[in-house]
Amino acid sequence: MNIVVLGAGAWGTALAVGAAAQAGGFRQVTLWARDAGQADEMRARRENQRYLPGIALPPSVLIASGPLGLASTVLSGADLVVIGTPMSGLRGMLQVLADHPAPVAWLCKGFEAPLAGESGAGLLGHEVRAQVAPRLKAGVLSGPSFALEVAQGRPTALVAASEHASVRDVLVAAFHSPTLRVYANDDIVGVEVGGAVKNVLAIATGLCDGLALGLNARAALITRGLTEMTRLGMALGARADTFMGLSGLGDLVLTATGDLSRNRKVGQLLARGMSLPQAVQSLGHVAEGVYSARTVVQRARLLGVDMPISEAVVALLEGRLKPAQAVAALMGRDPKEEAL
């Protein structure tokens, strides 16, 4: 199998390493970097020192850069193309791949922000694909996964979601291994909503931990956050049971509690008094929840879905509430029955 991963960030690199290690390294994996200088450095060091330091790149991982397109040697002969860019880069990549014959999957999680000058709600990845590459057979690979642990070969479980069985099948064949279980799911709406909303909720739990509010408060945020996630997903046509699985509850628990979570870290730093620009700069990596929080809430408002935790996160990120005020706003809500 010839696998091409577009985007040499931490997650794209980790999947390339994992795919190359499977089957004893007897498959071709190409890792494409937008930055030619980064590609040269990775070839020389056999390591992605910028985003995944300390992880050796197997000999079967080829490093590439340069223009992409149907005539590109990078994409020629690919059996699977994986897009490892942030959400902001997905549309452009799908436009390039719109007529590609191989299955395509993306790794990014979130809602795409509306294009400049346009009104309306942000779109999930499969909705962007429907706009710019309607003939493309595609899907998403999601679930509770820190890139470093996947690259280290630590046990991990993911979800391959697509409306096309052939895409689900090739993703399982490409990445399922003794250390990486890949489950198939045809509810791409639910899987993508889970991936988008959990990043926003992780900022809230990071805030909770940064303010030392305790484990009771964290458990409440995770549980009620899962309710918000499920509400939005069902309003968009997802199945409720998807949110009890890896891409819902699983990814939420990991991102909301794990020390490697960038979104949780943002909440912790805001609780300590950092400004949002300072917090983001200190990470050195993208924290998708910072960029997708507003689009999550915007989509929920258009659908009439109540998401008070996500609303509080947006108010915090926009500077309309200070950390303690955000907590007070949530705790001061009127009592109600526990329900979706």
XYZ file of C-alpha atoms in Angstrom:
340
model
C 0.000 0.000 0.000
C 1.258 3.459 -0.959
C 0.203 6.002 1.684
C 0.735 9.754 1.320
C 0.408 12.034 4.353
C 0.068 15.736 3.507
C 1.269 17.832 6.418
C 4.313 17.214 8.590
C 2.931 18.411 11.900
C 2.980 16.207 14.974
C -0.104 14.154 14.112
C 0.693 13.672 10.435
C 4.225 12.612 11.330
C 3.004 10.211 14.016
C 0.631 8.468 11.618
C 3.338 8.207 8.969
C 5.647 6.590 11.525
C 2.910 4.207 12.659
C 1.935 3.192 9.133
C 5.564 2.612 8.128
C 6.227 0.460 11.183
C 3.268 -1.771 10.386
C 4.024 -4.915 8.361
C 7.717 -4.616 9.146
C 8.144 -1.439 7.133
C 7.404 -3.088 3.781
C 5.074 -0.368 2.601
C 5.748 3.041 1.154
C 4.763 6.056 3.215
C 5.410 9.563 1.917
C 5.312 12.466 4.373
C 4.885 15.793 2.569
C 5.919 19.059 4.224
C 4.766 22.444 2.937
C 8.032 24.006 4.139
C 10.916 22.798 1.956
C 13.402 23.759 4.662
C 11.599 21.567 7.170
C 11.616 18.699 4.662
C 15.377 19.047 4.128
C 15.969 19.037 7.876
C 13.838 15.919 8.371
C 15.723 14.106 5.616
C 19.042 14.984 7.188
C 18.089 14.220 10.795
C 15.511 11.451 10.165
C 13.450 13.195 12.810
C 10.770 15.901 12.895
C 12.575 18.034 15.436
C 10.098 20.890 15.100
C 6.902 19.002 15.933
C 7.812 15.511 17.175
C 11.336 15.576 18.608
C 12.886 12.338 19.765
C 10.931 10.106 17.358
C 13.029 8.475 14.640
C 11.561 8.390 11.132
C 11.758 4.810 9.766
C 13.742 4.336 6.539
C 10.509 3.546 4.667
C 9.142 7.055 5.351
C 9.995 9.215 2.347
C 10.121 12.969 2.931
C 8.745 15.188 0.185
C 7.870 18.816 -0.471
C 6.981 20.961 -3.446
C 3.798 21.702 -5.448
C 0.845 19.346 -5.296
C -1.607 18.427 -8.038
C -2.840 15.483 -10.070
C 0.443 15.465 -11.988
C 2.511 15.635 -8.809
C 4.961 12.789 -8.275
C 4.075 12.955 -4.567
C 0.479 11.901 -5.241
C 1.158 9.586 -8.174
C 0.212 6.001 -7.409
C -1.168 6.761 -3.942
C -3.620 4.195 -2.563
C -4.593 6.520 0.280
C -4.056 10.238 0.849
C -4.234 11.587 4.400
C -4.585 15.336 5.009
C -2.740 16.330 8.163
C -3.212 20.109 8.033
C -5.150 22.271 10.529
C -8.827 22.875 9.739
C -7.955 26.159 8.047
C -5.994 24.271 5.383
C -8.550 21.558 4.623
C -10.508 23.400 1.916
C -7.408 24.153 -0.134
C -6.184 20.566 0.107
C -9.559 19.154 -0.917
C -9.638 21.475 -3.918
C -6.276 20.096 -5.027
C -7.477 16.514 -4.511
C -11.008 16.971 -5.889
C -10.473 14.578 -8.819
C -7.956 12.256 -7.215
C -8.857 8.583 -7.738
C -7.620 7.347 -4.343
C -9.566 7.591 -1.068
C -8.795 10.689 1.012
C -9.066 11.185 4.768
C -8.412 14.192 6.980
C -7.186 14.378 10.568
C -8.232 17.923 11.535
C -11.045 18.523 14.004
C -13.326 21.527 14.162
C -15.643 23.754 12.178
C -14.172 25.760 9.323
C -14.622 29.476 9.919
C -16.775 31.265 7.302
C -14.739 32.609 4.399
C -13.783 36.286 4.456
C -16.735 38.452 3.503
C -19.221 35.608 3.858
C -21.930 35.201 6.482
C -23.314 31.934 7.825
C -22.091 29.133 10.014
C -18.821 27.286 9.882
C -18.706 23.889 8.226
C -17.514 20.468 9.332
C -14.952 18.689 7.190
C -17.442 16.501 5.337
C -19.511 19.605 4.525
C -16.456 21.351 3.082
C -15.750 18.229 1.013
C -19.333 18.241 -0.305
C -18.835 21.834 -1.487
C -15.434 21.629 -3.164
C -14.900 17.938 -3.988
C -18.321 16.261 -4.263
C -17.040 13.295 -6.284
C -14.191 12.517 -3.894
C -14.504 9.397 -1.756
C -13.347 10.645 1.600
C -13.672 10.454 5.365
C -12.064 11.333 8.670
C -9.744 9.552 11.093
C -10.518 10.661 14.638
C -10.591 9.551 18.250
C -8.632 9.912 21.511
C -5.025 10.168 20.432
C -1.992 12.206 21.383
C 0.503 12.195 18.522
C 3.493 11.466 20.729
C 1.962 8.303 22.198
C 0.955 7.007 18.763
C 4.489 7.606 17.471
C 5.877 5.783 20.515
C 3.722 2.765 19.718
C 1.573 3.059 22.843
C -1.879 1.395 22.666
C -4.420 3.674 20.964
C -7.878 3.285 19.409
C -9.232 5.446 16.580
C -12.370 5.720 14.460
C -12.427 5.729 10.652
C -15.635 7.485 9.616
C -17.046 7.846 6.128
C -20.259 7.341 4.220
C -18.220 5.155 1.849
C -17.437 1.628 3.063
C -14.394 1.508 0.764
C -12.857 4.495 2.562
C -13.468 2.970 5.970
C -11.938 -0.292 4.789
C -8.752 1.268 3.427
C -8.233 3.336 6.589
C -8.527 0.224 8.733
C -6.119 -1.645 6.441
C -3.649 1.233 6.478
C -3.426 1.909 10.207
C -4.825 -1.028 12.207
C -1.937 -2.721 14.002
C -1.045 -4.476 17.265
C -0.742 -1.069 18.964
C -3.372 0.909 17.019
C -6.962 -0.323 16.785
C -9.097 1.327 14.117
C -12.879 0.984 14.303
C -15.148 1.774 11.351
C -18.171 4.066 11.718
C -20.563 5.384 9.063
C -21.758 8.299 11.242
C -19.289 10.887 9.977
C -21.463 13.731 11.323
C -21.273 12.432 14.881
C -17.569 11.659 14.684
C -16.767 15.136 13.385
C -18.979 16.938 15.901
C -17.265 15.047 18.710
C -13.849 16.039 17.421
C -14.846 19.686 17.105
C -16.650 20.232 20.390
C -14.257 18.319 22.665
C -11.530 20.887 21.987
C -13.784 23.699 23.231
C -14.770 21.734 26.321
C -11.110 20.967 27.047
C -10.463 24.709 27.372
C -13.234 24.803 29.995
C -11.772 21.896 31.975
C -8.320 23.437 31.734
C -9.774 26.607 33.220
C -11.331 24.522 35.979
C -8.010 22.842 36.772
C -6.097 26.113 36.542
C -8.412 27.672 39.107
C -8.012 24.583 41.336
C -11.784 24.059 41.504
C -11.373 20.350 42.180
C -12.185 16.995 40.658
C -15.925 17.314 41.308
C -16.049 20.400 39.108
C -14.011 18.716 36.377
C -16.333 15.684 36.353
C -19.374 17.950 36.113
C -17.885 19.885 33.194
C -17.012 16.728 31.277
C -20.440 15.187 31.846
C -22.465 18.265 30.982
C -20.084 19.006 28.129
C -20.835 15.592 26.677
C -24.508 16.552 26.809
C -23.816 19.726 24.835
C -21.837 17.760 22.264
C -24.636 15.223 21.860
C -27.300 17.927 21.533
C -25.454 19.635 18.705
C -24.641 16.385 16.960
C -28.224 15.150 16.996
C -29.445 18.515 15.689
C -27.079 18.013 12.743
C -28.319 14.469 12.107
C -25.835 12.366 14.090
C -26.697 9.267 16.119
C -26.683 9.650 19.909
C -24.721 6.437 20.425
C -21.733 7.823 18.507
C -21.079 10.218 21.394
C -20.720 7.310 23.814
C -17.826 6.001 21.711
C -14.207 6.841 21.003
C -14.798 10.032 19.013
C -17.201 11.417 21.626
C -16.682 10.467 25.254
C -13.265 8.934 24.593
C -11.769 11.974 22.881
C -13.419 14.329 25.370
C -11.960 12.545 28.404
C -8.479 12.457 26.876
C -8.438 16.092 25.774
C -10.053 17.396 28.940
C -7.741 15.569 31.371
C -4.485 14.727 29.580
C -1.347 16.722 30.289
C -0.436 16.611 26.571
C -3.662 18.422 25.622
C -2.959 21.823 24.075
C -6.579 22.950 24.474
C -6.607 22.077 28.173
C -3.319 23.957 28.505
C -4.890 27.092 27.035
C -7.555 27.020 29.751
C -4.925 26.536 32.447
C -2.849 29.457 31.176
C -5.876 31.755 30.986
C -6.723 30.813 34.575
C -3.222 31.896 35.608
C -3.754 35.355 34.154
C -2.183 35.063 30.702
C -3.839 36.833 27.804
C -5.102 34.664 24.950
C -2.280 35.729 22.556
C 0.299 34.939 25.247
C -1.253 31.540 25.924
C -1.377 30.591 22.242
C 2.181 31.786 21.622
C 3.531 29.794 24.545
C 2.185 26.530 23.083
C 4.168 26.562 19.856
C 1.452 24.370 18.274
C -2.120 24.894 17.087
C -4.866 24.580 19.728
C -7.891 24.038 17.491
C -10.414 24.854 20.223
C -9.308 28.498 20.239
C -10.259 28.849 16.584
C -13.307 26.572 16.494
C -15.078 27.721 19.687
C -16.818 30.632 17.998
C -17.925 28.544 15.024
C -19.222 25.779 17.316
C -21.359 28.271 19.219
C -22.450 30.030 16.046
C -23.667 26.766 14.514
C -25.456 25.854 17.750
C -27.241 29.213 17.886
C -28.500 28.845 14.328
C -29.920 25.441 15.260
C -31.372 26.648 18.560
C -29.122 24.306 20.573
C -28.294 25.313 24.153
C -24.542 25.044 24.847
C -23.807 27.096 27.999
C -20.294 25.727 28.611
C -19.229 26.456 25.058
C -20.838 29.908 25.265
C -18.826 30.640 28.420
C -15.610 29.545 26.703
C -16.260 31.925 23.809
C -16.956 34.799 26.221
C -13.698 33.986 27.994
C -11.686 33.847 24.742
C -13.205 37.133 23.551
C -12.391 38.836 26.861
C -16.026 39.436 27.819
C -15.624 37.300 30.947
C -12.699 36.770 33.253
C -11.956 33.170 34.359
C -13.762 33.440 37.718
C -16.717 35.175 36.051
C -17.039 32.349 33.502
C -17.314 29.815 36.314
C -19.818 31.997 38.179
C -21.942 32.331 35.042
C -22.188 28.548 34.710
C -22.841 27.860 38.395
C -25.401 30.659 38.597
C -27.722 29.193 35.979
C -31.263 28.356 37.071
C -31.829 24.787 38.345
C -33.252 22.299 35.852
C -33.790 18.579 35.306
C -30.824 16.577 34.032
C -31.598 15.825 30.404
C -30.297 16.242 26.894
